[in-house]
mmCIF file with all atom_site columns, C-alpha atoms in Angstrom:
data_model
loop_
_atom_site.group_PDB
_atom_site.id
_atom_site.type_symbol
_atom_site.label_atom_id
_atom_site.label_alt_id
_atom_site.label_comp_id
_atom_site.label_asym_id
_atom_site.label_entity_id
_atom_site.label_seq_id
_atom_site.pdbx_PDB_ins_code
_atom_site.Cartn_x
_atom_site.Cartn_y
_atom_site.Cartn_z
_atom_site.occupancy
_atom_site.B_iso_or_equiv
_atom_site.pdbx_formal_charge
_atom_site.auth_seq_id
_atom_site.auth_comp_id
_atom_site.auth_asym_id
_atom_site.auth_atom_id
_atom_site.pdbx_PDB_model_num
ATOM 1   C CA . MET A 1 1   ? -6.640 -57.858 114.731 1.00 0.00 ? 1   MET A CA 1
ATOM 2   C CA . LYS A 1 2   ? -7.590 -58.527 111.121 1.00 0.00 ? 2   LYS A CA 1
ATOM 3   C CA . ALA A 1 3   ? -9.513 -55.210 110.944 1.00 0.00 ? 3   ALA A CA 1
ATOM 4   C CA . THR A 1 4   ? -6.483 -53.353 112.315 1.00 0.00 ? 4   THR A CA 1
ATOM 5   C CA . MET A 1 5   ? -4.231 -54.885 109.666 1.00 0.00 ? 5   MET A CA 1
ATOM 6   C CA . LEU A 1 6   ? -6.695 -53.903 106.932 1.00 0.00 ? 6   LEU A CA 1
ATOM 7   C CA . ARG A 1 7   ? -6.790 -50.319 108.224 1.00 0.00 ? 7   ARG A CA 1
ATOM 8   C CA . LEU A 1 8   ? -2.994 -50.171 108.354 1.00 0.00 ? 8   LEU A CA 1
ATOM 9   C CA . ALA A 1 9   ? -2.804 -51.510 104.800 1.00 0.00 ? 9   ALA A CA 1
ATOM 10  C CA . ALA A 1 10  ? -5.288 -48.865 103.624 1.00 0.00 ? 10  ALA A CA 1
ATOM 11  C CA . VAL A 1 11  ? -3.343 -46.076 105.358 1.00 0.00 ? 11  VAL A CA 1
ATOM 12  C CA . ALA A 1 12  ? -0.095 -47.357 103.844 1.00 0.00 ? 12  ALA A CA 1
ATOM 13  C CA . ALA A 1 13  ? -1.652 -47.415 100.363 1.00 0.00 ? 13  ALA A CA 1
ATOM 14  C CA . VAL A 1 14  ? -2.848 -43.820 100.717 1.00 0.00 ? 14  VAL A CA 1
ATOM 15  C CA . ALA A 1 15  ? 0.552  -42.693 102.021 1.00 0.00 ? 15  ALA A CA 1
ATOM 16  C CA . LEU A 1 16  ? 2.396  -44.389 99.163  1.00 0.00 ? 16  LEU A CA 1
ATOM 17  C CA . SER A 1 17  ? 0.130  -42.867 96.525  1.00 0.00 ? 17  SER A CA 1
ATOM 18  C CA . ALA A 1 18  ? 0.609  -39.402 98.060  1.00 0.00 ? 18  ALA A CA 1
ATOM 19  C CA . GLN A 1 19  ? 4.374  -39.921 98.073  1.00 0.00 ? 19  GLN A CA 1
ATOM 20  C CA . ALA A 1 20  ? 4.292  -40.914 94.393  1.00 0.00 ? 20  ALA A CA 1
ATOM 21  C CA . ALA A 1 21  ? 2.347  -37.743 93.537  1.00 0.00 ? 21  ALA A CA 1
ATOM 22  C CA . VAL A 1 22  ? 4.902  -35.574 95.367  1.00 0.00 ? 22  VAL A CA 1
ATOM 23  C CA . ALA A 1 23  ? 7.795  -37.345 93.634  1.00 0.00 ? 23  ALA A CA 1
ATOM 24  C CA . GLU A 1 24  ? 6.137  -36.766 90.249  1.00 0.00 ? 24  GLU A CA 1
ATOM 25  C CA . THR A 1 25  ? 5.710  -33.042 91.003  1.00 0.00 ? 25  THR A CA 1
ATOM 26  C CA . ILE A 1 26  ? 9.369  -32.707 92.011  1.00 0.00 ? 26  ILE A CA 1
ATOM 27  C CA . THR A 1 27  ? 10.479 -34.534 88.862  1.00 0.00 ? 27  THR A CA 1
ATOM 28  C CA . GLU A 1 28  ? 8.373  -32.217 86.705  1.00 0.00 ? 28  GLU A CA 1
ATOM 29  C CA . ARG A 1 29  ? 9.840  -29.175 88.437  1.00 0.00 ? 29  ARG A CA 1
ATOM 30  C CA . LEU A 1 30  ? 13.414 -30.398 87.859  1.00 0.00 ? 30  LEU A CA 1
ATOM 31  C CA . ASP A 1 31  ? 12.750 -31.037 84.157  1.00 0.00 ? 31  ASP A CA 1
ATOM 32  C CA . ASP A 1 32  ? 13.306 -27.585 82.708  1.00 0.00 ? 32  ASP A CA 1
ATOM 33  C CA . ARG A 1 33  ? 11.796 -28.734 79.405  1.00 0.00 ? 33  ARG A CA 1
ATOM 34  C CA . ASN A 1 34  ? 8.566  -27.494 80.962  1.00 0.00 ? 34  ASN A CA 1
ATOM 35  C CA . TYR A 1 35  ? 10.065 -24.001 80.756  1.00 0.00 ? 35  TYR A CA 1
ATOM 36  C CA . PHE A 1 36  ? 12.560 -23.998 77.878  1.00 0.00 ? 36  PHE A CA 1
ATOM 37  C CA . ALA A 1 37  ? 12.028 -25.487 74.430  1.00 0.00 ? 37  ALA A CA 1
ATOM 38  C CA . ASP A 1 38  ? 15.725 -25.342 73.533  1.00 0.00 ? 38  ASP A CA 1
ATOM 39  C CA . GLY A 1 39  ? 18.927 -23.349 74.047  1.00 0.00 ? 39  GLY A CA 1
ATOM 40  C CA . LYS A 1 40  ? 17.637 -20.320 72.136  1.00 0.00 ? 40  LYS A CA 1
ATOM 41  C CA . ASP A 1 41  ? 14.457 -20.232 74.210  1.00 0.00 ? 41  ASP A CA 1
ATOM 42  C CA . ALA A 1 42  ? 16.489 -20.433 77.442  1.00 0.00 ? 42  ALA A CA 1
ATOM 43  C CA . TRP A 1 43  ? 18.823 -17.698 76.136  1.00 0.00 ? 43  TRP A CA 1
ATOM 44  C CA . ASP A 1 44  ? 15.871 -15.455 75.292  1.00 0.00 ? 44  ASP A CA 1
ATOM 45  C CA . LYS A 1 45  ? 14.091 -16.026 78.616  1.00 0.00 ? 45  LYS A CA 1
ATOM 46  C CA . VAL A 1 46  ? 17.079 -15.927 80.971  1.00 0.00 ? 46  VAL A CA 1
ATOM 47  C CA . CYS A 1 47  ? 20.387 -14.736 79.527  1.00 0.00 ? 47  CYS A CA 1
ATOM 48  C CA . ALA A 1 48  ? 19.251 -11.986 77.153  1.00 0.00 ? 48  ALA A CA 1
ATOM 49  C CA . ARG A 1 49  ? 17.529 -10.159 80.004  1.00 0.00 ? 49  ARG A CA 1
ATOM 50  C CA . CYS A 1 50  ? 20.920 -8.997  81.264  1.00 0.00 ? 50  CYS A CA 1
ATOM 51  C CA . HIS A 1 51  ? 23.424 -9.607  78.457  1.00 0.00 ? 51  HIS A CA 1
ATOM 52  C CA . THR A 1 52  ? 23.686 -7.517  75.338  1.00 0.00 ? 52  THR A CA 1
ATOM 53  C CA . THR A 1 53  ? 24.856 -9.133  72.129  1.00 0.00 ? 53  THR A CA 1
ATOM 54  C CA . VAL A 1 54  ? 25.214 -6.055  69.934  1.00 0.00 ? 54  VAL A CA 1
ATOM 55  C CA . ASP A 1 55  ? 28.723 -4.840  70.713  1.00 0.00 ? 55  ASP A CA 1
ATOM 56  C CA . GLY A 1 56  ? 27.714 -3.437  74.087  1.00 0.00 ? 56  GLY A CA 1
ATOM 57  C CA . LYS A 1 57  ? 25.136 -0.995  72.684  1.00 0.00 ? 57  LYS A CA 1
ATOM 58  C CA . THR A 1 58  ? 22.121 -2.030  74.768  1.00 0.00 ? 58  THR A CA 1
ATOM 59  C CA . ASP A 1 59  ? 21.454 0.472   77.554  1.00 0.00 ? 59  ASP A CA 1
ATOM 60  C CA . GLN A 1 60  ? 19.689 -2.089  79.764  1.00 0.00 ? 60  GLN A CA 1
ATOM 61  C CA . SER A 1 61  ? 22.684 -4.436  79.813  1.00 0.00 ? 61  SER A CA 1
ATOM 62  C CA . VAL A 1 62  ? 23.895 -5.497  83.247  1.00 0.00 ? 62  VAL A CA 1
ATOM 63  C CA . GLY A 1 63  ? 26.260 -8.244  82.147  1.00 0.00 ? 63  GLY A CA 1
ATOM 64  C CA . PRO A 1 64  ? 29.060 -8.173  79.577  1.00 0.00 ? 64  PRO A CA 1
ATOM 65  C CA . ASP A 1 65  ? 28.549 -8.229  75.821  1.00 0.00 ? 65  ASP A CA 1
ATOM 66  C CA . LEU A 1 66  ? 28.646 -11.970 75.172  1.00 0.00 ? 66  LEU A CA 1
ATOM 67  C CA . SER A 1 67  ? 29.074 -11.525 71.434  1.00 0.00 ? 67  SER A CA 1
ATOM 68  C CA . GLN A 1 68  ? 32.735 -10.805 72.198  1.00 0.00 ? 68  GLN A CA 1
ATOM 69  C CA . ILE A 1 69  ? 33.371 -13.665 74.648  1.00 0.00 ? 69  ILE A CA 1
ATOM 70  C CA . GLU A 1 70  ? 33.524 -17.322 73.609  1.00 0.00 ? 70  GLU A CA 1
ATOM 71  C CA . TYR A 1 71  ? 32.474 -19.830 76.288  1.00 0.00 ? 71  TYR A CA 1
ATOM 72  C CA . ASP A 1 72  ? 32.543 -23.587 76.091  1.00 0.00 ? 72  ASP A CA 1
ATOM 73  C CA . ALA A 1 73  ? 29.802 -25.501 77.919  1.00 0.00 ? 73  ALA A CA 1
ATOM 74  C CA . ASP A 1 74  ? 31.963 -26.202 81.002  1.00 0.00 ? 74  ASP A CA 1
ATOM 75  C CA . THR A 1 75  ? 32.909 -22.544 81.469  1.00 0.00 ? 75  THR A CA 1
ATOM 76  C CA . LEU A 1 76  ? 29.330 -21.426 80.930  1.00 0.00 ? 76  LEU A CA 1
ATOM 77  C CA . LYS A 1 77  ? 28.155 -24.036 83.446  1.00 0.00 ? 77  LYS A CA 1
ATOM 78  C CA . HIS A 1 78  ? 30.620 -22.650 86.016  1.00 0.00 ? 78  HIS A CA 1
ATOM 79  C CA . PHE A 1 79  ? 29.212 -19.122 85.669  1.00 0.00 ? 79  PHE A CA 1
ATOM 80  C CA . VAL A 1 80  ? 25.592 -20.325 85.610  1.00 0.00 ? 80  VAL A CA 1
ATOM 81  C CA . ARG A 1 81  ? 25.980 -22.499 88.714  1.00 0.00 ? 81  ARG A CA 1
ATOM 82  C CA . ASN A 1 82  ? 28.178 -20.116 90.739  1.00 0.00 ? 82  ASN A CA 1
ATOM 83  C CA . GLY A 1 83  ? 27.179 -16.673 89.491  1.00 0.00 ? 83  GLY A CA 1
ATOM 84  C CA . HIS A 1 84  ? 29.678 -13.868 88.976  1.00 0.00 ? 84  HIS A CA 1
ATOM 85  C CA . LEU A 1 85  ? 29.575 -10.251 90.148  1.00 0.00 ? 85  LEU A CA 1
ATOM 86  C CA . ALA A 1 86  ? 25.970 -9.102  89.502  1.00 0.00 ? 86  ALA A CA 1
ATOM 87  C CA . MET A 1 87  ? 24.972 -12.444 87.951  1.00 0.00 ? 87  MET A CA 1
ATOM 88  C CA . PRO A 1 88  ? 23.069 -14.716 90.331  1.00 0.00 ? 88  PRO A CA 1
ATOM 89  C CA . ALA A 1 89  ? 23.756 -18.437 90.549  1.00 0.00 ? 89  ALA A CA 1
ATOM 90  C CA . PHE A 1 90  ? 21.181 -20.742 88.948  1.00 0.00 ? 90  PHE A CA 1
ATOM 91  C CA . SER A 1 91  ? 20.714 -24.216 90.408  1.00 0.00 ? 91  SER A CA 1
ATOM 92  C CA . ALA A 1 92  ? 20.027 -27.343 88.362  1.00 0.00 ? 92  ALA A CA 1
ATOM 93  C CA . SER A 1 93  ? 16.369 -27.011 89.336  1.00 0.00 ? 93  SER A CA 1
ATOM 94  C CA . HIS A 1 94  ? 16.289 -23.701 87.416  1.00 0.00 ? 94  HIS A CA 1
ATOM 95  C CA . ILE A 1 95  ? 18.455 -24.591 84.414  1.00 0.00 ? 95  ILE A CA 1
ATOM 96  C CA . SER A 1 96  ? 19.523 -28.185 83.755  1.00 0.00 ? 96  SER A CA 1
ATOM 97  C CA . ASP A 1 97  ? 23.020 -29.181 82.662  1.00 0.00 ? 97  ASP A CA 1
ATOM 98  C CA . ALA A 1 98  ? 21.575 -30.291 79.305  1.00 0.00 ? 98  ALA A CA 1
ATOM 99  C CA . THR A 1 99  ? 20.048 -26.854 78.769  1.00 0.00 ? 99  THR A CA 1
ATOM 100 C CA . ILE A 1 100 ? 23.363 -25.166 79.626  1.00 0.00 ? 100 ILE A CA 1
ATOM 101 C CA . VAL A 1 101 ? 24.999 -27.240 76.875  1.00 0.00 ? 101 VAL A CA 1
ATOM 102 C CA . GLU A 1 102 ? 22.238 -26.147 74.477  1.00 0.00 ? 102 GLU A CA 1
ATOM 103 C CA . ILE A 1 103 ? 22.713 -22.491 75.480  1.00 0.00 ? 103 ILE A CA 1
ATOM 104 C CA . ALA A 1 104 ? 26.482 -22.786 74.887  1.00 0.00 ? 104 ALA A CA 1
ATOM 105 C CA . ASP A 1 105 ? 25.818 -24.331 71.470  1.00 0.00 ? 105 ASP A CA 1
ATOM 106 C CA . TYR A 1 106 ? 23.322 -21.585 70.614  1.00 0.00 ? 106 TYR A CA 1
ATOM 107 C CA . MET A 1 107 ? 25.789 -18.900 71.738  1.00 0.00 ? 107 MET A CA 1
ATOM 108 C CA . ALA A 1 108 ? 28.634 -20.392 69.676  1.00 0.00 ? 108 ALA A CA 1
ATOM 109 C CA . LYS A 1 109 ? 26.505 -20.502 66.516  1.00 0.00 ? 109 LYS A CA 1
ATOM 110 C CA . ASN A 1 110 ? 24.435 -17.329 66.892  1.00 0.00 ? 110 ASN A CA 1
ATOM 111 C CA . ILE A 1 111 ? 25.852 -14.957 69.505  1.00 0.00 ? 111 ILE A CA 1
ATOM 112 C CA . TYR A 1 112 ? 29.657 -15.092 69.439  1.00 0.00 ? 112 TYR A CA 1
ATOM 113 C CA . LYS A 1 113 ? 31.009 -12.806 66.712  1.00 0.00 ? 113 LYS A CA 1
ATOM 114 C CA . GLY A 1 114 ? 34.720 -13.179 67.434  1.00 0.00 ? 114 GLY A CA 1
ATOM 115 C CA . GLU A 1 115 ? 37.296 -10.438 67.388  1.00 0.00 ? 115 GLU A CA 1
#
């Protein structure tokens, strides 16, 4: 009986340590800081692939010229999370809410040119 309890305790310890390792991996995956240094980095790696910012003069542009459209963080979050037309939706495991705010801030200061 005592040996059985010791074996069960050992199995439980191994299972708990494995669960902790999985939880740590998931947490790392959800922290997009592993992928993006800041809003500009996220813009360069994700947004700029499809959006032109030079008055619509980039031939490879799929999305609209964002230098002519001003988005606040909530509006940008809506488009990022839900997608729009050719734009796919990005979940929080791809781009965090904090990074969306940083992208919106970067766009307001560096991309948006106004009318």
